[in-house]
PDB file of C-alpha atoms in Angstrom:
ATOM      1  CA  MET A   9      35.441 -24.943  93.944  1.00 50.00           C
ATOM      2  CA  ARG A  10      32.513 -24.559  91.536  1.00 55.00           C
ATOM      3  CA  THR A  11      34.050 -21.445  89.962  1.00 56.00           C
ATOM      4  CA  THR A  12      37.313 -23.310  89.386  1.00 64.00           C
ATOM      5  CA  LYS A  13      35.536 -26.162  87.568  1.00 63.00           C
ATOM      6  CA  THR A  14      33.619 -23.702  85.406  1.00 61.00           C
ATOM      7  CA  ALA A  15      36.759 -21.758  84.562  1.00 57.00           C
ATOM      8  CA  ALA A  16      38.594 -24.987  83.744  1.00 58.00           C
ATOM      9  CA  GLY A  17      35.752 -26.070  81.470  1.00 57.00           C
ATOM     10  CA  ILE A  18      35.783 -22.784  79.604  1.00 60.00           C
ATOM     11  CA  ALA A  19      39.560 -22.904  79.280  1.00 56.00           C
ATOM     12  CA  ALA A  20      39.357 -26.450  77.872  1.00 55.00           C
ATOM     13  CA  VAL A  21      36.803 -25.387  75.241  1.00 53.00           C
ATOM     14  CA  VAL A  22      38.892 -22.368  74.237  1.00 53.00           C
ATOM     15  CA  LEU A  23      42.074 -24.500  74.078  1.00 50.00           C
ATOM     16  CA  PHE A  24      40.307 -27.167  71.990  1.00 53.00           C
ATOM     17  CA  ALA A  25      38.912 -24.534  69.624  1.00 52.00           C
ATOM     18  CA  GLY A  26      42.341 -22.953  69.244  1.00 52.00           C
ATOM     19  CA  LEU A  27      44.128 -26.250  68.619  1.00 51.00           C
ATOM     20  CA  SER A  28      41.508 -27.502  66.168  1.00 52.00           C
ATOM     21  CA  GLY A  29      41.694 -24.358  64.062  1.00 51.00           C
ATOM     22  CA  PHE A  30      38.097 -23.461  64.837  1.00 48.00           C
ATOM     23  CA  THR A  31      37.295 -19.778  64.516  1.00 47.00           C
ATOM     24  CA  PHE A  32      34.154 -18.057  65.720  1.00 45.00           C
ATOM     25  CA  ALA A  33      33.781 -16.031  62.519  1.00 47.00           C
ATOM     26  CA  PRO A  34      35.345 -16.466  59.114  1.00 49.00           C
ATOM     27  CA  ALA A  35      38.090 -14.055  58.198  1.00 51.00           C
ATOM     28  CA  PRO A  36      36.678 -11.254  56.047  1.00 54.00           C
ATOM     29  CA  ASP A  37      38.942 -12.252  53.146  1.00 59.00           C
ATOM     30  CA  ALA A  38      38.459 -16.022  53.540  1.00 62.00           C
ATOM     31  CA  PRO A  39      38.516 -17.746  50.161  1.00 71.00           C
ATOM     32  CA  CYS A  40      35.576 -19.706  48.820  1.00 75.00           C
ATOM     33  CA  ASP A  41      35.914 -23.413  49.668  1.00 75.00           C
ATOM     34  CA  PRO A  42      33.664 -25.521  47.406  1.00 73.00           C
ATOM     35  CA  ASN A  43      33.962 -28.391  49.911  1.00 75.00           C
ATOM     36  CA  ALA A  44      32.498 -26.275  52.737  1.00 72.00           C
ATOM     37  CA  PRO A  45      28.738 -25.876  52.260  1.00 67.00           C
ATOM     38  CA  GLY A  46      27.729 -22.244  52.240  1.00 65.00           C
ATOM     39  CA  SER A  47      31.244 -20.792  52.119  1.00 64.00           C
ATOM     40  CA  CYS A  48      30.782 -19.664  48.515  1.00 70.00           C
ATOM     41  CA  ASP A  49      27.407 -18.029  49.136  1.00 66.00           C
ATOM     42  CA  LYS A  50      27.371 -14.318  48.504  1.00 70.00           C
ATOM     43  CA  TYR A  51      24.505 -12.437  50.105  1.00 66.00           C
ATOM     44  CA  LYS A  52      23.424  -8.973  49.129  1.00 67.00           C
ATOM     45  CA  PRO A  53      21.025  -6.553  50.785  1.00 64.00           C
ATOM     46  CA  GLY A  54      17.643  -7.210  49.237  1.00 66.00           C
ATOM     47  CA  ASP A  55      18.097 -10.988  49.090  1.00 69.00           C
ATOM     48  CA  PRO A  56      15.144 -12.715  50.747  1.00 68.00           C
ATOM     49  CA  PHE A  57      15.517 -13.069  54.512  1.00 73.00           C
ATOM     50  CA  VAL A  58      18.888 -11.273  54.625  1.00 74.00           C
ATOM     51  CA  ASP A  59      18.942  -8.354  57.055  1.00 78.00           C
ATOM     52  CA  ASP A  60      20.237  -5.227  55.389  1.00 78.00           C
ATOM     53  CA  GLY A  61      20.519  -3.515  58.771  1.00 82.00           C
ATOM     54  CA  LYS A  62      17.861  -0.939  57.956  1.00 85.00           C
ATOM     55  CA  PRO A  63      14.456  -0.814  59.632  1.00 90.00           C
ATOM     56  CA  PRO A  64      11.643  -1.279  57.120  1.00 92.00           C
ATOM     57  CA  VAL A  65       9.310   1.542  56.195  1.00 92.00           C
ATOM     58  CA  PRO A  66       5.819   0.023  56.362  1.00 95.00           C
ATOM     59  CA  GLY A  67       3.210   1.224  53.925  1.00 94.00           C
ATOM     60  CA  PRO A  68      -0.155   2.575  55.074  1.00 97.00           C
ATOM     61  CA  LYS A  69      -2.108   0.223  57.330  1.00 98.00           C
ATOM     62  CA  THR A  70       0.759  -2.291  57.263  1.00 98.00           C
ATOM     63  CA  ILE A  71       2.722  -3.992  60.016  1.00 97.00           C
ATOM     64  CA  VAL A  72       6.090  -5.416  58.938  1.00 97.00           C
ATOM     65  CA  MET A  73       7.664  -8.379  60.711  1.00 96.00           C
ATOM     66  CA  LYS A  74      11.421  -8.369  60.090  1.00 94.00           C
ATOM     67  CA  THR A  75      14.385  -9.651  62.088  1.00 92.00           C
ATOM     68  CA  PHE A  76      11.926 -11.001  64.681  1.00 94.00           C
ATOM     69  CA  THR A  77      10.691  -7.472  65.392  1.00 95.00           C
ATOM     70  CA  ILE A  78       7.404  -5.760  64.552  1.00 96.00           C
ATOM     71  CA  PHE A  79       7.580  -2.406  62.751  1.00 97.00           C
ATOM     72  CA  PRO A  80       6.277   0.013  63.825  1.00 97.00           C
ATOM     73  CA  ALA A  81       6.030  -0.937  67.498  1.00 96.00           C
ATOM     74  CA  THR A  82       2.882   1.178  67.980  1.00 97.00           C
ATOM     75  CA  VAL A  83       0.010   1.747  65.540  1.00 97.00           C
ATOM     76  CA  THR A  84      -3.372   3.448  65.625  1.00 98.00           C
ATOM     77  CA  GLY A  85      -6.329   2.122  63.677  1.00 97.00           C
ATOM     78  CA  LYS A  86     -10.103   2.320  63.500  1.00 98.00           C
ATOM     79  CA  PRO A  87     -12.426  -0.393  64.844  1.00 97.00           C
ATOM     80  CA  GLY A  88     -12.685  -3.266  62.345  1.00 97.00           C
ATOM     81  CA  GLU A  89     -10.356  -1.543  59.864  1.00 97.00           C
ATOM     82  CA  GLU A  90      -8.470  -3.871  57.493  1.00 98.00           C
ATOM     83  CA  TRP A  91      -4.666  -3.948  57.792  1.00 98.00           C
ATOM     84  CA  THR A  92      -1.854  -6.063  56.322  1.00 97.00           C
ATOM     85  CA  GLU A  93       0.802  -8.090  58.096  1.00 97.00           C
ATOM     86  CA  ASP A  94       3.915  -8.290  55.907  1.00 96.00           C
ATOM     87  CA  ASN A  95       6.248 -11.063  57.090  1.00 95.00           C
ATOM     88  CA  ARG A  96       9.790 -10.463  55.854  1.00 93.00           C
ATOM     89  CA  ASP A  97      11.261 -13.142  58.121  1.00 92.00           C
ATOM     90  CA  ILE A  98      11.809 -16.802  57.339  1.00 91.00           C
ATOM     91  CA  ALA A  99       9.665 -17.921  60.314  1.00 93.00           C
ATOM     92  CA  THR A 100       5.880 -17.923  60.668  1.00 95.00           C
ATOM     93  CA  HIS A 101       4.388 -15.055  62.699  1.00 96.00           C
ATOM     94  CA  ASN A 102       0.935 -13.923  63.882  1.00 96.00           C
ATOM     95  CA  LEU A 103      -0.612 -11.316  66.189  1.00 96.00           C
ATOM     96  CA  THR A 104      -2.090 -12.396  69.490  1.00 95.00           C
ATOM     97  CA  THR A 105      -3.450 -10.171  72.250  1.00 94.00           C
ATOM     98  CA  MET A 106      -1.848 -10.609  75.642  1.00 93.00           C
ATOM     99  CA  THR A 107      -5.369 -11.075  77.058  1.00 92.00           C
ATOM    100  CA  ASP A 108      -6.005 -14.031  74.747  1.00 93.00           C
ATOM    101  CA  LEU A 109      -2.558 -15.461  75.473  1.00 90.00           C
ATOM    102  CA  ASP A 110      -3.241 -15.341  79.219  1.00 92.00           C
ATOM    103  CA  LYS A 111      -6.710 -16.833  78.708  1.00 92.00           C
ATOM    104  CA  HIS A 112      -5.234 -19.905  76.964  1.00 93.00           C
ATOM    105  CA  LYS A 113      -2.226 -20.351  79.250  1.00 90.00           C
ATOM    106  CA  GLY A 114      -1.435 -24.041  79.593  1.00 90.00           C
ATOM    107  CA  ASP A 115      -3.435 -25.036  76.484  1.00 92.00           C
ATOM    108  CA  LYS A 116      -0.827 -26.889  74.436  1.00 90.00           C
ATOM    109  CA  LYS A 117      -2.982 -26.831  71.285  1.00 91.00           C
ATOM    110  CA  TYR A 118      -3.430 -23.044  71.281  1.00 91.00           C
ATOM    111  CA  THR A 119      -1.268 -21.251  68.686  1.00 91.00           C
ATOM    112  CA  GLY A 120      -2.496 -17.681  69.013  1.00 91.00           C
ATOM    113  CA  GLY A 121      -3.444 -15.485  66.099  1.00 91.00           C
ATOM    114  CA  ASN A 122      -6.706 -14.139  67.491  1.00 93.00           C
ATOM    115  CA  ILE A 123      -6.058 -10.767  65.771  1.00 94.00           C
ATOM    116  CA  ALA A 124      -3.915 -11.639  62.733  1.00 94.00           C
ATOM    117  CA  PRO A 125      -3.524 -15.167  61.380  1.00 94.00           C
ATOM    118  CA  ASP A 126      -0.341 -17.126  60.867  1.00 95.00           C
ATOM    119  CA  VAL A 127       1.595 -15.722  57.921  1.00 96.00           C
ATOM    120  CA  MET A 128       4.456 -17.742  56.480  1.00 95.00           C
ATOM    121  CA  GLY A 129       7.867 -16.202  55.843  1.00 93.00           C
ATOM    122  CA  GLY A 130       7.928 -13.935  52.809  1.00 92.00           C
ATOM    123  CA  GLN A 131       4.120 -13.757  52.689  1.00 95.00           C
ATOM    124  CA  LYS A 132       1.428 -11.184  53.508  1.00 96.00           C
ATOM    125  CA  ALA A 133      -2.002 -11.588  55.099  1.00 96.00           C
ATOM    126  CA  LYS A 134      -4.939  -9.296  55.778  1.00 97.00           C
ATOM    127  CA  PHE A 135      -6.428  -8.854  59.239  1.00 96.00           C
ATOM    128  CA  LYS A 136      -8.933  -6.591  60.946  1.00 97.00           C
ATOM    129  CA  MET A 137      -8.366  -4.354  63.924  1.00 96.00           C
ATOM    130  CA  PRO A 138     -10.389  -5.193  67.036  1.00 95.00           C
ATOM    131  CA  LYS A 139     -13.929  -3.799  66.910  1.00 95.00           C
ATOM    132  CA  LYS A 140     -13.836  -2.410  70.431  1.00 95.00           C
ATOM    133  CA  PRO A 141     -11.892   0.865  70.940  1.00 97.00           C
ATOM    134  CA  GLY A 142      -9.012   0.664  73.388  1.00 96.00           C
ATOM    135  CA  THR A 143      -5.320  -0.108  73.700  1.00 97.00           C
ATOM    136  CA  TYR A 144      -4.199  -3.661  72.946  1.00 96.00           C
ATOM    137  CA  LYS A 145      -0.843  -5.194  73.800  1.00 96.00           C
ATOM    138  CA  MET A 146       0.029  -7.870  71.248  1.00 96.00           C
ATOM    139  CA  VAL A 147       2.789 -10.389  70.587  1.00 96.00           C
ATOM    140  CA  CYS A 148       3.605 -13.009  68.025  1.00 95.00           C
ATOM    141  CA  PHE A 149       2.526 -16.255  69.682  1.00 94.00           C
ATOM    142  CA  TYR A 150       5.614 -18.095  68.397  1.00 94.00           C
ATOM    143  CA  HIS A 151       8.140 -15.355  69.204  1.00 94.00           C
ATOM    144  CA  GLN A 152       6.818 -13.441  72.178  1.00 93.00           C
ATOM    145  CA  GLN A 153       9.683 -10.944  72.194  1.00 94.00           C
ATOM    146  CA  MET A 154       7.942  -9.498  69.109  1.00 95.00           C
ATOM    147  CA  GLN A 155       5.606  -6.919  70.647  1.00 96.00           C
ATOM    148  CA  LEU A 156       3.102  -4.420  69.271  1.00 97.00           C
ATOM    149  CA  THR A 157       0.843  -1.829  70.893  1.00 97.00           C
ATOM    150  CA  VAL A 158      -2.373  -1.091  68.997  1.00 97.00           C
ATOM    151  CA  HIS A 159      -4.587   1.880  69.758  1.00 98.00           C
ATOM    152  CA  VAL A 160      -8.081   1.446  68.334  1.00 97.00           C
ATOM    153  CA  LYS A 161      -9.998   4.742  68.163  1.00 96.00           C
TER     154      LYS A 161
END
């Protein structure tokens, strides 16, 4: 019976959407409607925070945060070496070791960033590699699907 109720619910939503004229994506040739906010916006690759579909090419000693992903996913640095985090997203990001994240589990005031500080969207910040050689698994505290492996040698 549960499957029938779920199917009926989905069918009702689809029927409502169809009858109301709602579409899931605008038609590619949809005209600009000045009464519909955003419908006249034209985005181009290179506009701030617009994904051009291409992975970024980070400069030397730089980690790029774009489309809620860290590029490259693995880096190698020297102990205490200065690097740059380049945030090309609209959201704030940082770099937090998994060890530090686990250590502060349950602490509602903890916001990560023990390796690289919070960097606002469209901004850059400097940070230093850990001083102790080893392999470090890192994430953005706010978006933990963003992962980075750092080898310090």
